[in-house]
Coordinates of C-alpha atoms and ligand atoms in Angstrom, one line a residue:
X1 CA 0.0 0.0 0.0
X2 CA 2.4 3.2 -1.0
X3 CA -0.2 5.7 0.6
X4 CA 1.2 3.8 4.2
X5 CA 4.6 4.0 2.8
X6 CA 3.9 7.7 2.3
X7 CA 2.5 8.0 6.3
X8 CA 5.4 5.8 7.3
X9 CA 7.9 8.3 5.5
X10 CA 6.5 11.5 6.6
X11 CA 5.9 10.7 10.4
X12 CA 9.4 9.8 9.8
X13 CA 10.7 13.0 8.5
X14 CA 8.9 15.1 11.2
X15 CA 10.4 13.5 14.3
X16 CA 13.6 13.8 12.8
X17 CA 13.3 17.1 11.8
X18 CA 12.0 17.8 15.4
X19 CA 14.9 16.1 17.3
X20 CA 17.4 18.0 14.9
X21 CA 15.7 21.3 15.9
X22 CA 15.6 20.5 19.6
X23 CA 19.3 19.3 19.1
X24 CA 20.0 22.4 18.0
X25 CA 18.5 24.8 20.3
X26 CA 20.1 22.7 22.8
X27 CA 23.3 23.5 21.3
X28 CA 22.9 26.9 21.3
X29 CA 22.3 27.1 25.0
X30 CA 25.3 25.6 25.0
X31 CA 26.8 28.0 23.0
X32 CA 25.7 31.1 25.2
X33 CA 26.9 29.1 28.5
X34 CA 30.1 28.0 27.1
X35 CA 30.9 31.8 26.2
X36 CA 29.6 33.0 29.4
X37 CA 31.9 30.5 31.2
X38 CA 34.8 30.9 29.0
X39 CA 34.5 34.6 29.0
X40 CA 37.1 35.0 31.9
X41 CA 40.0 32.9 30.1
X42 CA 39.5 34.6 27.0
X43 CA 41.5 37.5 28.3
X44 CA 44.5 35.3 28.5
X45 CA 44.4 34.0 25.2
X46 CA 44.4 37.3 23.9
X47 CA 46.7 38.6 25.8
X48 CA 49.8 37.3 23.8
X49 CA 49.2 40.1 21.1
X50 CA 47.7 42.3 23.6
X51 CA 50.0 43.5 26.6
X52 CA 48.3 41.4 28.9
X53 CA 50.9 38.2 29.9
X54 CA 50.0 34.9 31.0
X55 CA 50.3 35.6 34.8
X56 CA 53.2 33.6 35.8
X57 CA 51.2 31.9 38.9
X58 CA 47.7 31.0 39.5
X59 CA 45.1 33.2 41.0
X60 CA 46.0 34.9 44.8
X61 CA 44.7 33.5 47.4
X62 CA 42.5 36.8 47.7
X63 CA 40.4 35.7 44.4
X64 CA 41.2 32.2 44.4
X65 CA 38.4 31.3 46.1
X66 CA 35.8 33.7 44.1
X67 CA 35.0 34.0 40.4
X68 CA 34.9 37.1 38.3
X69 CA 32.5 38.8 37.8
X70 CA 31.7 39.6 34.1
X71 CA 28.1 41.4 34.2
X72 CA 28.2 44.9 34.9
X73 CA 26.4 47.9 34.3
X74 CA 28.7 51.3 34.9
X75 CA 26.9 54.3 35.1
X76 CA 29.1 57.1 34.2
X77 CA 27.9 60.0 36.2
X78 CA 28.9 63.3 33.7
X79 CA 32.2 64.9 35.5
X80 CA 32.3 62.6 38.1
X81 CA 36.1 61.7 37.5
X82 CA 34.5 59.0 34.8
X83 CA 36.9 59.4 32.2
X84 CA 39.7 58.1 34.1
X85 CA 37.6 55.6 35.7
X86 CA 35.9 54.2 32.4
X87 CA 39.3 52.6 30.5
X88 CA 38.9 50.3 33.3
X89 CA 35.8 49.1 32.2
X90 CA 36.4 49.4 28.6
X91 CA 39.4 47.2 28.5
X92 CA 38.3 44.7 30.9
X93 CA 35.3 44.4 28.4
X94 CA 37.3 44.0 25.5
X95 CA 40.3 41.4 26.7
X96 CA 37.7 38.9 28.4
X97 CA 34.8 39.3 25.5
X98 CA 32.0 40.5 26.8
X99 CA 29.4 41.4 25.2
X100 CA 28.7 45.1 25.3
X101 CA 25.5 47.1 24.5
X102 CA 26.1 49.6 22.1
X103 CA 24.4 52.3 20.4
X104 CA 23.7 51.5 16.8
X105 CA 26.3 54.4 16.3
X106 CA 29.0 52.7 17.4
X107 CA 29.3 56.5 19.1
X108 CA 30.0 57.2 22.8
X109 CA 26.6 57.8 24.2
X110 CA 23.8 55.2 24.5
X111 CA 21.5 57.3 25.2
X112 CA 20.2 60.4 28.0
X113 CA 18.5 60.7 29.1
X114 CA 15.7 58.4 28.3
X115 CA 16.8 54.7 27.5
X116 CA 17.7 54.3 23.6
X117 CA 14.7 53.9 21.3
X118 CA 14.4 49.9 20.2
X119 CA 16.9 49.8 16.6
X120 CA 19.1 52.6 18.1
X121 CA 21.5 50.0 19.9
X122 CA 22.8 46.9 19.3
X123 CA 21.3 43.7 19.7
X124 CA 23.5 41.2 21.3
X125 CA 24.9 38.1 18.5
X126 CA 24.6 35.6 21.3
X127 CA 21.1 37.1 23.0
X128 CA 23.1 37.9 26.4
X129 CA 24.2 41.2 27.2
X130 CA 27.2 40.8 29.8
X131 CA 28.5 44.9 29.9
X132 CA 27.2 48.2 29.6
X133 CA 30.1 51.5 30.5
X134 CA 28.8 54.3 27.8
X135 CA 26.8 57.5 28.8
X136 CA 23.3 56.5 29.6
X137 CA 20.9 57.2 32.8
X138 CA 20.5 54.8 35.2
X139 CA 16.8 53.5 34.5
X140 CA 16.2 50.2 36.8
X141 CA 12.8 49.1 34.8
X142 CA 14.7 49.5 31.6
X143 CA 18.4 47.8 32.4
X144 CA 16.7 45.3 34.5
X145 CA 14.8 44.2 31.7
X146 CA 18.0 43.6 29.3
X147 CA 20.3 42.4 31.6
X148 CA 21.2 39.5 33.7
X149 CA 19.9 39.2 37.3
X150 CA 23.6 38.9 38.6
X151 CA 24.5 42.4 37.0
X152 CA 27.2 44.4 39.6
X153 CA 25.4 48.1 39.0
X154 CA 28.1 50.7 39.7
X155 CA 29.3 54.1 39.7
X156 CA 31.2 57.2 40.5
X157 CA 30.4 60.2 42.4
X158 CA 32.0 63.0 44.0
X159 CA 31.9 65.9 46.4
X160 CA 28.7 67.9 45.1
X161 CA 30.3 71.4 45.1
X162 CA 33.5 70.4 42.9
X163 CA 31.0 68.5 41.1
X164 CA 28.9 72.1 40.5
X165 CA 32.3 74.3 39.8
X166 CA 33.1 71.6 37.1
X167 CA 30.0 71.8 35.8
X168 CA 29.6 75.7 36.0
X169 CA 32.8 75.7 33.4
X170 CA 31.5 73.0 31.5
X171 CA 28.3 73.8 30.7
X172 CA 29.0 77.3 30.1
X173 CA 26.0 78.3 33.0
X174 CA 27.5 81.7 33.2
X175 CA 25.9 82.4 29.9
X176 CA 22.2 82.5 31.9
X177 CA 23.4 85.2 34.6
X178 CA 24.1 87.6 31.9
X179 CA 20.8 89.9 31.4
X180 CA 22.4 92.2 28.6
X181 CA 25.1 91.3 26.2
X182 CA 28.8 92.1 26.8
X183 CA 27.9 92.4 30.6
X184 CA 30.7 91.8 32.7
X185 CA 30.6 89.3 35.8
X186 CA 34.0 89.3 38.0
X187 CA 33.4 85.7 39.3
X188 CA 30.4 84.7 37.6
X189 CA 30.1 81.6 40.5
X190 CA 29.4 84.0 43.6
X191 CA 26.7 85.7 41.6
X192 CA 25.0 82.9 40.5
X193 CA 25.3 81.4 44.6
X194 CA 23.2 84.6 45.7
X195 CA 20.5 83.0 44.7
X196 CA 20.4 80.4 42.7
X197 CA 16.7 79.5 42.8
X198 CA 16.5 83.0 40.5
X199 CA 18.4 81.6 37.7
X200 CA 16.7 79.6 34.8
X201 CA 19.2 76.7 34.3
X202 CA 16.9 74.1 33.6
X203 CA 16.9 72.5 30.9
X204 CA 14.8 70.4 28.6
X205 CA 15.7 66.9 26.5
X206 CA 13.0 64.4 25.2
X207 CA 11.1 65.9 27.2
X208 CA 12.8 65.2 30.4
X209 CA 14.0 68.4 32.3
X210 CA 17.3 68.3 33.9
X211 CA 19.8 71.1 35.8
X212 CA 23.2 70.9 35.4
X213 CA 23.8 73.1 38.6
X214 CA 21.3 70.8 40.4
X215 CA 21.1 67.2 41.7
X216 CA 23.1 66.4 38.5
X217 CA 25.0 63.4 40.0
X218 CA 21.6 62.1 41.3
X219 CA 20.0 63.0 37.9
X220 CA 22.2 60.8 36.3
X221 CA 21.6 57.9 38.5
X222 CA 17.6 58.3 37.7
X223 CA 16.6 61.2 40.1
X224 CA 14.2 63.5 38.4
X225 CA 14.5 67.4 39.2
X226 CA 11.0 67.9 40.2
X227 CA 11.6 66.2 42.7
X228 CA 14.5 68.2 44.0
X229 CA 12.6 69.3 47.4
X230 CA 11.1 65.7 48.7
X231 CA 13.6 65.2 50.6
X232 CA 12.1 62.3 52.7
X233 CA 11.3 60.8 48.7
X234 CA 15.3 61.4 48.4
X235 CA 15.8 59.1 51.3
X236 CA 13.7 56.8 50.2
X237 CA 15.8 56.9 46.8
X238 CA 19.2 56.7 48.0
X239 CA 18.1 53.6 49.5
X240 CA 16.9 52.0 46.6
X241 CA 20.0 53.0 45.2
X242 CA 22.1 51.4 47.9
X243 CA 20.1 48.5 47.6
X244 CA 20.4 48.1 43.7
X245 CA 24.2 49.0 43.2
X246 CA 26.9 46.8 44.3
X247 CA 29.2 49.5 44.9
X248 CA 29.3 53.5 44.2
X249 CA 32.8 54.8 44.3
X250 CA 34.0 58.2 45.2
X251 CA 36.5 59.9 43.7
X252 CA 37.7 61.5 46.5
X253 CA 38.9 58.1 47.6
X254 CA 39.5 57.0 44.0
X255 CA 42.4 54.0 45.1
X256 CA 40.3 52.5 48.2
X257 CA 37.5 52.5 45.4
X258 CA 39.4 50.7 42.9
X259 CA 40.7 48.4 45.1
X260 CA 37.4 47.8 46.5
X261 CA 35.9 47.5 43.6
X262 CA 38.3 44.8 42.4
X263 CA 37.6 42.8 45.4
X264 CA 33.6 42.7 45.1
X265 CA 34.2 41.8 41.8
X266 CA 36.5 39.4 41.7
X267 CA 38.7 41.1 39.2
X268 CA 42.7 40.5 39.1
X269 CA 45.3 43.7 39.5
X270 CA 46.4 44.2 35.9
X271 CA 42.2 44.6 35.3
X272 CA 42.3 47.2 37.2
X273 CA 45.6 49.2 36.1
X274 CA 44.5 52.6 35.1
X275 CA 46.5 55.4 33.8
X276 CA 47.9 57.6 36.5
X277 CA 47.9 61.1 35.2
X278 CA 44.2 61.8 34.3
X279 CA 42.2 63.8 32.0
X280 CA 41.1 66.1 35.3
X281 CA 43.9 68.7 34.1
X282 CA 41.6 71.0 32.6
X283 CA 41.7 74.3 34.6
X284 CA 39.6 77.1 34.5
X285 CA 39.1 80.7 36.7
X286 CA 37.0 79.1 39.3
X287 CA 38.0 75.7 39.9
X288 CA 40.0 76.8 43.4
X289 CA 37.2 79.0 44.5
X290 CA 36.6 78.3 48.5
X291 CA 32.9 79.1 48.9
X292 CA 32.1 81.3 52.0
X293 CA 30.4 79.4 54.9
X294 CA 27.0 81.4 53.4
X295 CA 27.8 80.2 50.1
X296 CA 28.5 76.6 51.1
X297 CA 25.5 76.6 53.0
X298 CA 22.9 78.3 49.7
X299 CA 24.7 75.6 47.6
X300 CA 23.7 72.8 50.6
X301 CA 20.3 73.7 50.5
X302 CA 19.8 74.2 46.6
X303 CA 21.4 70.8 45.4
X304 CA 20.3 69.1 48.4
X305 CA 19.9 65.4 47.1
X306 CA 23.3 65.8 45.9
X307 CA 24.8 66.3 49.5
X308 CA 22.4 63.7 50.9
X309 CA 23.4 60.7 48.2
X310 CA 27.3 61.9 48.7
X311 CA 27.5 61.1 51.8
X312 CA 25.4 58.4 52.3
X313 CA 27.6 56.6 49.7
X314 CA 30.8 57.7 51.1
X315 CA 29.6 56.0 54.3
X316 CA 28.7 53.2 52.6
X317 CA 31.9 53.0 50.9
X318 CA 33.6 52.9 54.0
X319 CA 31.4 50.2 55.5
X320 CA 32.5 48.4 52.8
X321 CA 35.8 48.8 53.5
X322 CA 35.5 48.0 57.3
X323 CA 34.5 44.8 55.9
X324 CA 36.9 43.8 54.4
X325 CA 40.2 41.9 55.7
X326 CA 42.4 44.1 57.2
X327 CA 45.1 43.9 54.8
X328 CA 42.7 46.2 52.7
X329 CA 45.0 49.4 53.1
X330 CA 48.5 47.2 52.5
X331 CA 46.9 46.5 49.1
X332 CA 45.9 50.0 48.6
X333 CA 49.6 51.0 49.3
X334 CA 50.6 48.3 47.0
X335 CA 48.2 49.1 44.4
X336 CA 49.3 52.5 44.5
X337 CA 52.7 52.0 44.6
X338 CA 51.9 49.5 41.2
X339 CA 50.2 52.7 39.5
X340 CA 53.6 54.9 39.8
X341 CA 55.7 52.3 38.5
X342 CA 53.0 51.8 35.5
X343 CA 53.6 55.5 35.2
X344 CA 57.5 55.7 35.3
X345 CA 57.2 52.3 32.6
X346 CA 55.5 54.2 30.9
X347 CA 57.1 58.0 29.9
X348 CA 57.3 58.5 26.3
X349 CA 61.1 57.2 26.1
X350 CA 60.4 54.0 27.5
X351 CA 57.5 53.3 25.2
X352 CA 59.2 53.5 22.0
X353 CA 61.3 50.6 23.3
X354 CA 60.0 47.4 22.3
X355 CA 62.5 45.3 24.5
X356 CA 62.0 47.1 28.1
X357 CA 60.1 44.8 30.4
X358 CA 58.8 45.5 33.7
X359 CA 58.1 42.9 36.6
X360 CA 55.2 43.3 39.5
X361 CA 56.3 40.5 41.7
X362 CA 53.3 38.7 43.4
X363 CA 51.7 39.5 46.2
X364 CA 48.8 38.1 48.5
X365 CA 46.3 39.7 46.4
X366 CA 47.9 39.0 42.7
X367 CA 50.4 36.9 41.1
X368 CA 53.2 38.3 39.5
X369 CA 53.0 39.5 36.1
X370 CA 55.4 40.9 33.6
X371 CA 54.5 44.0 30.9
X372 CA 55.8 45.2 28.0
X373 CA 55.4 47.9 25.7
X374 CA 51.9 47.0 25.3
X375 CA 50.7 47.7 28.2
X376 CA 51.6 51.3 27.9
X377 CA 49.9 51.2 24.4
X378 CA 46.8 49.7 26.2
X379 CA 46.5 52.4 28.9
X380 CA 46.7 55.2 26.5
X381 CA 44.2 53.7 24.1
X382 CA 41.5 56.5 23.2
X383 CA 37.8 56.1 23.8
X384 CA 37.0 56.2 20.2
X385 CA 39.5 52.9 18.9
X386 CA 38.3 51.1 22.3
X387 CA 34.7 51.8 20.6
X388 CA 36.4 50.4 17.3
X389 CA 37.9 47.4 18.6
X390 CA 35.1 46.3 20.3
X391 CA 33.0 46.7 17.7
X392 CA 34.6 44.8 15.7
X393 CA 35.5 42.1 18.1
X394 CA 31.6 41.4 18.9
X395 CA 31.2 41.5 15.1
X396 CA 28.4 44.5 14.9
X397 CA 28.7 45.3 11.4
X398 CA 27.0 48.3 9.8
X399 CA 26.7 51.3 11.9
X400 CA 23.8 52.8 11.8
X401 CA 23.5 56.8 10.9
X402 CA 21.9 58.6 13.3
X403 CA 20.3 62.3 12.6
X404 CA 22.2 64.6 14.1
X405 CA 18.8 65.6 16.3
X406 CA 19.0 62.4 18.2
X407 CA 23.2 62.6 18.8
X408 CA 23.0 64.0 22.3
X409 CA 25.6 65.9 23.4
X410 CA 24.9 68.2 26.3
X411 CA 27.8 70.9 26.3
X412 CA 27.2 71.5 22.7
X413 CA 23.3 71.9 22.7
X414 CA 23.2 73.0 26.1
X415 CA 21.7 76.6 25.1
X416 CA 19.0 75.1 23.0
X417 CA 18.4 73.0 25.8
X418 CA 17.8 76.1 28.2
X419 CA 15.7 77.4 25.4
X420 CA 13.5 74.6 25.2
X421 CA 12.6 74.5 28.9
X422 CA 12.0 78.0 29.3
X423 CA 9.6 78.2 26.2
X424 CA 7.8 74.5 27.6
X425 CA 7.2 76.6 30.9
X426 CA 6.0 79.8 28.9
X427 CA 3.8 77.2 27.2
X428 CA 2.2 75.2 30.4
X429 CA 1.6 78.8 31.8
X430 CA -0.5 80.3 28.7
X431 CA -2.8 76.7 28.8
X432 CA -3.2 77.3 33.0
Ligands
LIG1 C1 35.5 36.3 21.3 O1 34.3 35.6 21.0 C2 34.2 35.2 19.6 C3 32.9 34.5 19.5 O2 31.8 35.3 19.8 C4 35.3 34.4 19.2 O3 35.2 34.1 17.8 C5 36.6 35.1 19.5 O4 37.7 34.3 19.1 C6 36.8 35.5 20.9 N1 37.9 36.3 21.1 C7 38.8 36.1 22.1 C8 39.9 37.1 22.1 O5 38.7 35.2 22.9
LIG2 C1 12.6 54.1 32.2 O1 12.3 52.9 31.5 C2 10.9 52.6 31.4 C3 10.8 51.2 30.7 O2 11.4 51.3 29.5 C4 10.2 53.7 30.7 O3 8.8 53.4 30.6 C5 10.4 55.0 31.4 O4 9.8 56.1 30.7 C6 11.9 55.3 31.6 N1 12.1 56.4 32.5 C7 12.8 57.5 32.2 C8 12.8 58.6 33.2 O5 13.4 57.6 31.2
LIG3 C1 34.1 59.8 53.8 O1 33.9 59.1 55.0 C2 35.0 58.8 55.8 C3 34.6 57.9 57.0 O2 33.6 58.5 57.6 C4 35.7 60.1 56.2 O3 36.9 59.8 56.9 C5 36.0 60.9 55.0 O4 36.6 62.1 55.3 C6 34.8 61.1 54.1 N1 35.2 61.7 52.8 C7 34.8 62.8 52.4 C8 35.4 63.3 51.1 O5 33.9 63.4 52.9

């Protein structure tokens, strides 16, 4: 009877086509664990062209008995001492592999500061994202949603009123004091501190309204201005922040955070050798200015959210510390000591010669590695060819062109910004 033949035959065919397909999406599970669990060799088998050398001993006894940690989420609070931090995070993405969301621009800024648009970054070849360390705004609905449970959230902060001085310059704020053209202001920074409730510096993006002379650390870690006088919804805040981020560092202790940081996450020294001299060397008329006790104390009241998430995480910071083993300050010493022999490595002359070799014997907390050239070339590799490398490492392909509109870049279109805000207000006030 063929037509049972035929039965016989197709029944056949299904099941097999069925057991290859569950075969296969077996395998690819395996795929995604085998890279996740591979992720933290990988770093060693590129390190041969890299700078990084095989470390000449097995793990220290200090992350011996931990694994790394290889899903993080850095939020890089805007001049918060984050360019000096970020390299960190960049090259510890790129020499283990992660997998790093990107914006479809391959450009520095995911997004802010409302979470990209769906098609405006990249979607991850292997459906896991492990790393995130360009600008964005710390949204917990939105990263929650695309990341793994175990993601380390972290961050830099800093004292508020450097913060605001840096900021001042930045952002070119002394442009809204001026009330006719050419007007002269001696120290721009004490007239604005009179009162700075009079001044219109908010501004508007997406619809989102932000103040870069205001809660702008908090801003950045998801605090919306309008709520810049709840301070009991502040508390409230902070603690959700302290409860979401694995660690906040401060730049004011930069080393303890670093070495903190690469104890809670398991990382080894060389991952977390950053350049010594850092890109803070920009200096401007007001960056020494010691505000009066009155001035301090406007400044206090104005960014208040500001002071109150500083120093809760600078006490949390050191309750971290006090945690820790007490050898925590020998490896500070040591780590520091590691960072100014990096640096003396590293001075032009010495770079240009492909022989020199340096030693950092082991220690408790790391075995002993030796560097070349390379790792000179490593620590002064820009933002923009970590962007490239990466790219191309996790095999993006086609960037995608973005319209200038959407390219967000604050100092640049701050003015527009302040325009838009104050014409939204003139606006909500004509409709009352
Ligand atoms: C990174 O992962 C890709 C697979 O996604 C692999 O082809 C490549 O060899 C890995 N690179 C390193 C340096 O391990
Ligand atoms: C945060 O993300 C959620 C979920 O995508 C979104 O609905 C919300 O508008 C975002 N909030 C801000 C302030 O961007
Ligand atoms: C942070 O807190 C520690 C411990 O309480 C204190 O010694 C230190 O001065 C604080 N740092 C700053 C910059 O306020």
């Amino acid at each position: 009877m063929p037509w049972k033949l035929v039965l016989v035959f197709g029944v056949g065919c299904l099941s097999l086509l069925t057991m290859f397909m569950l075969v296969r999406e077996h395998h690819k599970h395996d795929i995604t664990n085998h890279l996740l669990s591979t992720a933290g060799n990988s770093a060693f088998k590129a390190a041969g062209k890299t700078g990084l050398r095989q470390p000449e001993e097995l793990r220290s006894s200090s992350s011996a008995d931990c694994s790394p940690r290889i899903n993080f989420v850095w939020i890089k609070v805007h001049k918060s001492g984050s360019s000096t931090t970020t390299p960190l995070f960049q090259q510890y993405a790129f020499f283990h592999n992660l997998t790093v969301m990107m914006p479809a621009d391959g450009g520095p800024i995911l997004s802010w500061p409302i979470p990209p648009r769906e098609g405006l970054y990249v979607k991850p070849r292997t459906g896991v994202y492990n790393a995130l360390y360009q600008h964005s705004r710390y949204n917990k609905t939105w990263l929650e949603a695309r990341f793994p449970p175990d993601t380390a959230y972290l961050a830099i902060i800093r004292e508020p009123f450097s913060h605001f001085k840096s900021c001042f310059n930045y952002y070119r704020v002394s442009h809204v004091l001026k009330t006719k053209k050419n007007q002269y202001i001696p120290n721009p920074l004490r007239t604005f501190l009179e009162n700075p409730w009079s001044f219109k510096t908010e501004a508007l993006h997406y619809g989102v309204r932000f103040d870069k002379t205001r809660n702008a650390q908090a801003f950045d870690l998801g605090y919306p201005l309008e709520k810049a006088d709840d301070l009991d919804w502040a508390r409230r805040y902070i603690d959700q922040l302290e409860h979401d981020f694995l660690l906040v560092m401060v730049l004011e202790h930069l080393e303890e955070s670093v070495v903190l940081l690469r104890r809670l996450m398991c990382w080894e020294l060389q991952d977390v050798i950053i350049k010594l001299s850092t890109r803070n060397v920009r200096d401007y008329p007001f960056k020494h200015y010691r505000p009066t006790p009155t001035e301090m104390h406007t400044y206090r009241q104005y960014s208040a959210v500001d002071f109150m998430m500083y120093q809760h995480f600078n006490q949390s910071l050191w309750r971290k510390i006090q945690a820790q083993d007490n050898d925590f300050f020998e490896e500070v010493r040591h780590y520091k000591s590691v960072r100014v022999k990096v640096g003396e490595f590293c001075k032009i002359k010495r770079r240009m010669d492909k022989s020199a070799q340096m030693t950092i014997p082991s220690t408790r907390w790391n075995p002993s590695y030796t560097f070349d050239s390379n790792l000179c070339r490593r620590l002064g590799t820009s933002d923009r060819t970590y962007r490239k490398k990466i790219w191309n490492q996790l095999g993006y392909g086609e960037k995608i062109k973005v319209r200038p509109r959407m390219v967000y870049n604050v100092r640049m279109h701050h003015g527009s910004m302040l325009k838009q805000a104050r014409e939204n207000s003139k606006e909500r006030a004509r409709n009352k």
